[in-house]
């Protein structure tokens, strides 16, 4: 393995799955930082707004010499492909990566990929392994967003990569394991999206008049409509789909959501005002430790 220049930092980044949203976003921010950013994707062409130094139409899971030549010179490989191809790409490319180079992914669900990294880390002791989760859709951009980082094997390059993410305006949050991440995201993503998607579906079923509702909308209604409108218009339903189908806690979340809807409905049906009010007041102790600065919408 050719050793990377000590302290030479991140000079060249390869993006796998370079034709998608996150691949495009990485090309934009890295190019702006003056870093060589090379796209590799089975799709023949990058998006029009991508800013790759160069772009290769090839399969990273079955790499040809052109792919390997790029891999040997890369400080970082960022995988923006699904879990199966991500692991296959790591196994195919890691033997050719420089000593101290880093492999990372942007997958939304972490238990499986982190387990794979742990099982492979002794096989590839020269490679830093980090699992990254930008907690936003690529169209939103990094500024003001959160990024979860799970380090399986850290080092100079992974520390520098974290600093880069922070320089783009994102806050990075270190998490201890894939399991911890998936337990927290079951609430932050699965429960949140499940409730929002069900709410939108419910509106359709009750004959929602968007024009009239907009004229008399309350603050909570405006807030929720704003969110489901963004979900529909950001046009990346696959992200929501992957979270629902891949998170190992997903089934439990759906069961609890159905249970919760049933309990609230039962209290209303039974005219049990005390129970209904208690359900709402119980949110206070549930939420008090997690004040989201600047996110206190009016309670009416």
Coordinates of C-alpha atoms in Angstrom, one line a residue:
X1 CA 0.0 0.0 0.0
X2 CA 1.4 3.4 -1.0
X3 CA 1.5 5.5 2.2
X4 CA -0.3 8.8 1.9
X5 CA 1.9 11.9 2.6
X6 CA 1.7 12.4 6.4
X7 CA -0.5 15.4 7.2
X8 CA -1.1 15.8 3.5
X9 CA -4.8 16.0 4.2
X10 CA -7.6 15.2 1.8
X11 CA -6.5 15.8 -1.8
X12 CA -8.7 13.5 -3.8
X13 CA -12.2 12.1 -3.1
X14 CA -14.0 9.4 -5.0
X15 CA -17.8 9.4 -5.0
X16 CA -19.5 6.1 -5.8
X17 CA -23.1 6.4 -7.0
X18 CA -22.1 9.8 -8.3
X19 CA -25.3 10.4 -10.4
X20 CA -27.6 10.8 -7.4
X21 CA -28.5 13.6 -5.0
X22 CA -25.8 13.1 -2.4
X23 CA -23.2 12.4 -5.1
X24 CA -24.0 15.7 -6.7
X25 CA -24.0 17.6 -3.4
X26 CA -20.5 16.2 -2.5
X27 CA -19.2 17.2 -6.0
X28 CA -20.3 20.7 -5.4
X29 CA -18.9 21.3 -1.9
X30 CA -15.7 19.4 -2.5
X31 CA -14.9 21.2 -5.8
X32 CA -15.6 24.5 -4.0
X33 CA -12.9 23.6 -1.5
X34 CA -10.4 22.9 -4.3
X35 CA -10.4 19.1 -3.7
X36 CA -10.2 16.8 -6.7
X37 CA -13.6 15.0 -6.7
X38 CA -14.0 12.0 -9.1
X39 CA -17.3 10.4 -9.8
X40 CA -17.8 6.7 -10.4
X41 CA -21.2 5.4 -11.3
X42 CA -22.9 2.7 -13.3
X43 CA -25.0 5.5 -14.8
X44 CA -23.3 7.1 -17.8
X45 CA -23.7 10.8 -17.0
X46 CA -23.7 13.0 -14.0
X47 CA -26.5 15.5 -13.2
X48 CA -26.2 18.8 -14.9
X49 CA -25.5 20.7 -11.7
X50 CA -22.7 18.3 -10.6
X51 CA -19.1 19.6 -10.5
X52 CA -16.9 16.5 -10.7
X53 CA -13.3 16.9 -11.7
X54 CA -13.9 13.7 -13.8
X55 CA -16.6 11.1 -14.1
X56 CA -16.3 7.5 -14.9
X57 CA -19.1 5.2 -16.0
X58 CA -18.0 1.9 -14.4
X59 CA -19.1 -0.6 -11.7
X60 CA -17.2 -0.1 -8.5
X61 CA -18.2 -3.6 -7.3
X62 CA -16.4 -5.1 -10.3
X63 CA -13.6 -2.5 -10.8
X64 CA -11.6 -2.2 -14.0
X65 CA -8.1 -0.7 -14.1
X66 CA -9.5 2.9 -14.6
X67 CA -11.4 2.5 -11.3
X68 CA -8.4 1.1 -9.5
X69 CA -6.0 3.8 -10.7
X70 CA -8.4 6.4 -9.2
X71 CA -8.7 4.4 -5.9
X72 CA -4.9 4.2 -5.4
X73 CA -4.7 8.0 -5.4
X74 CA -7.8 8.8 -3.3
X75 CA -7.8 10.0 0.3
X76 CA -11.5 9.3 0.7
X77 CA -14.1 7.1 -0.9
X78 CA -17.7 8.2 -0.3
X79 CA -20.3 5.6 -1.1
X80 CA -23.7 6.9 -2.1
X81 CA -25.0 3.5 -3.2
X82 CA -27.4 1.0 -1.4
X83 CA -26.1 -1.3 1.4
X84 CA -25.4 -4.4 -0.7
X85 CA -23.4 -2.6 -3.4
X86 CA -21.7 -0.5 -0.7
X87 CA -20.3 -3.5 1.1
X88 CA -19.3 -5.2 -2.2
X89 CA -17.5 -2.0 -3.4
X90 CA -15.6 -1.8 -0.1
X91 CA -14.5 -5.5 -0.4
X92 CA -13.4 -4.9 -4.1
X93 CA -11.7 -1.5 -3.6
X94 CA -10.1 -1.7 0.0
X95 CA -7.2 -3.9 -1.1
X96 CA -6.2 -1.1 -3.5
X97 CA -6.7 1.9 -1.2
X98 CA -3.7 3.9 0.2
X99 CA -2.6 3.4 3.8
X100 CA -4.7 5.7 6.0
X101 CA -7.3 6.4 3.3
X102 CA -11.0 6.4 4.5
X103 CA -14.1 4.6 3.2
X104 CA -17.5 6.1 4.3
X105 CA -21.2 5.8 3.3
X106 CA -24.3 8.0 3.7
X107 CA -26.8 5.3 4.4
X108 CA -29.9 6.2 6.5
X109 CA -29.9 2.9 8.4
X110 CA -26.7 1.9 10.2
X111 CA -26.9 -1.4 12.1
X112 CA -26.2 -3.6 9.0
X113 CA -23.4 -1.4 7.4
X114 CA -21.6 -0.9 10.7
X115 CA -21.7 -4.7 11.4
X116 CA -20.2 -5.2 8.0
X117 CA -17.4 -2.7 8.7
X118 CA -16.7 -4.3 12.0
X119 CA -16.5 -7.8 10.4
X120 CA -14.1 -6.5 7.7
X121 CA -11.9 -4.1 9.6
X122 CA -9.3 -6.7 10.5
X123 CA -9.1 -7.8 6.8
X124 CA -8.3 -4.1 5.8
X125 CA -6.3 -2.7 8.7
X126 CA -4.9 0.1 6.5
X127 CA -8.3 1.7 5.9
X128 CA -10.2 4.1 8.1
X129 CA -13.9 3.1 8.3
X130 CA -16.6 5.6 9.2
X131 CA -20.3 5.6 8.6
X132 CA -21.9 9.0 8.0
X133 CA -25.5 10.0 8.0
X134 CA -26.4 13.5 6.8
X135 CA -29.8 14.0 8.5
X136 CA -31.4 15.8 5.5
X137 CA -32.4 15.4 1.9
X138 CA -29.5 16.4 -0.4
X139 CA -31.6 19.2 -2.0
X140 CA -31.6 21.0 1.4
X141 CA -27.8 21.3 1.5
X142 CA -25.5 21.1 4.5
X143 CA -26.0 24.5 6.1
X144 CA -27.7 24.4 9.5
X145 CA -28.2 20.6 9.3
X146 CA -27.0 17.7 11.5
X147 CA -24.8 14.8 10.4
X148 CA -24.4 11.7 12.5
X149 CA -21.0 10.0 12.5
X150 CA -20.1 6.5 13.6
X151 CA -16.4 5.8 13.7
X152 CA -15.4 2.1 13.3
X153 CA -11.7 2.9 12.8
X154 CA -10.7 6.6 12.9
X155 CA -7.6 8.5 12.1
X156 CA -6.2 11.6 10.5
X157 CA -8.3 11.5 7.4
X158 CA -11.6 10.8 9.2
X159 CA -10.9 13.7 11.6
X160 CA -10.3 16.0 8.7
X161 CA -13.4 14.8 6.9
X162 CA -15.5 15.6 10.0
X163 CA -13.9 19.1 10.0
X164 CA -14.8 19.5 6.3
X165 CA -18.5 18.6 7.0
X166 CA -18.5 21.2 9.8
X167 CA -16.9 23.8 7.5
X168 CA -19.9 23.3 5.1
X169 CA -22.2 24.5 7.9
X170 CA -23.3 21.2 9.4
X171 CA -23.0 20.1 13.0
X172 CA -21.5 16.6 13.4
X173 CA -22.8 14.3 16.2
X174 CA -20.6 11.3 17.1
X175 CA -22.7 8.1 17.8
X176 CA -21.4 5.0 19.5
X177 CA -22.8 2.3 17.2
X178 CA -25.1 1.5 14.4
X179 CA -27.7 0.1 16.8
X180 CA -27.7 3.3 18.9
X181 CA -28.2 5.3 15.7
X182 CA -31.1 3.1 14.5
X183 CA -32.8 3.3 17.9
X184 CA -32.7 7.1 17.8
X185 CA -33.6 7.4 14.1
X186 CA -36.6 5.1 14.7
X187 CA -38.1 8.1 16.6
X188 CA -36.4 11.0 14.6
X189 CA -37.2 9.5 11.2
X190 CA -39.5 6.5 11.3
X191 CA -42.1 7.7 13.7
X192 CA -42.0 11.3 12.3
X193 CA -42.4 10.2 8.7
X194 CA -45.0 7.6 9.5
X195 CA -47.2 10.2 11.3
X196 CA -46.7 12.8 8.6
X197 CA -47.4 10.4 5.7
X198 CA -50.5 9.1 7.5
X199 CA -51.6 12.7 8.2
X200 CA -51.3 13.6 4.5
X201 CA -53.2 10.4 3.4
X202 CA -55.9 11.2 6.0
X203 CA -56.4 14.7 4.5
X204 CA -57.0 13.1 1.1
X205 CA -59.5 10.7 2.5
X206 CA -61.6 13.4 4.2
X207 CA -61.8 15.6 1.1
X208 CA -59.3 18.3 2.1
X209 CA -60.0 21.7 0.6
X210 CA -56.5 23.2 0.5
X211 CA -57.6 26.6 -0.7
X212 CA -60.1 27.2 2.0
X213 CA -57.9 25.5 4.7
X214 CA -55.1 27.9 3.8
X215 CA -57.3 30.9 4.4
X216 CA -58.2 29.9 8.0
X217 CA -55.2 27.7 8.9
X218 CA -53.9 27.5 12.5
X219 CA -50.2 27.5 13.3
X220 CA -50.0 23.7 13.9
X221 CA -51.8 23.1 10.6
X222 CA -49.5 25.5 8.7
X223 CA -46.5 23.8 10.2
X224 CA -47.6 20.2 9.2
X225 CA -48.8 21.3 5.8
X226 CA -45.5 23.0 5.2
X227 CA -43.6 19.8 6.1
X228 CA -45.7 17.4 3.9
X229 CA -45.6 19.8 1.1
X230 CA -41.8 19.8 1.3
X231 CA -41.8 16.0 1.5
X232 CA -43.8 15.8 -1.7
X233 CA -41.9 18.5 -3.6
X234 CA -38.3 17.5 -2.6
X235 CA -39.1 14.5 -4.9
X236 CA -37.0 11.9 -3.1
X237 CA -39.7 9.4 -1.8
X238 CA -37.1 6.6 -2.0
X239 CA -35.3 8.1 1.0
X240 CA -38.5 7.8 3.1
X241 CA -39.1 4.3 1.7
X242 CA -35.6 3.0 2.6
X243 CA -35.9 4.3 6.2
X244 CA -39.3 2.5 6.6
X245 CA -38.1 -0.8 5.1
X246 CA -34.5 -1.0 6.4
X247 CA -34.6 0.3 10.0
X248 CA -34.8 -2.9 12.2
X249 CA -37.1 -1.0 14.6
X250 CA -39.6 0.0 11.9
X251 CA -42.2 -2.6 12.6
X252 CA -42.3 -1.8 16.4
X253 CA -42.7 2.0 15.5
X254 CA -45.7 1.2 13.3
X255 CA -47.3 -1.0 16.0
X256 CA -46.8 1.8 18.6
X257 CA -48.2 4.5 16.2
X258 CA -51.3 2.4 15.6
X259 CA -51.6 1.8 19.4
X260 CA -51.2 5.5 20.1
X261 CA -53.9 6.5 17.5
X262 CA -56.2 3.9 19.1
X263 CA -55.6 5.2 22.6
X264 CA -56.4 8.9 21.7
X265 CA -59.4 7.8 19.7
X266 CA -60.7 5.7 22.6
X267 CA -60.3 8.6 25.0
X268 CA -62.3 10.9 22.7
X269 CA -65.0 8.2 22.1
X270 CA -65.4 7.5 25.8
X271 CA -65.6 11.3 26.4
X272 CA -62.7 10.8 28.8
X273 CA -61.5 14.4 29.0
X274 CA -59.0 13.7 31.8
X275 CA -57.2 10.9 29.9
X276 CA -57.1 13.1 26.7
X277 CA -55.6 16.0 28.6
X278 CA -53.1 13.7 30.4
X279 CA -51.9 12.4 27.1
X280 CA -51.0 15.9 25.9
X281 CA -49.5 17.1 29.3
X282 CA -47.3 14.0 29.3
X283 CA -45.4 15.4 26.3
X284 CA -43.8 18.0 28.7
X285 CA -41.6 15.6 30.7
X286 CA -41.0 13.5 27.5
X287 CA -39.6 16.5 25.7
X288 CA -38.0 18.7 28.3
X289 CA -34.4 17.5 27.9
X290 CA -34.4 18.1 24.1
X291 CA -35.2 21.7 23.6
X292 CA -34.8 22.4 19.9
X293 CA -33.5 26.0 19.8
X294 CA -35.6 28.3 17.6
X295 CA -38.2 25.6 17.1
X296 CA -40.9 26.6 19.5
X297 CA -44.0 27.2 17.3
X298 CA -47.0 28.8 19.0
X299 CA -49.0 26.2 20.9
X300 CA -52.4 27.2 19.5

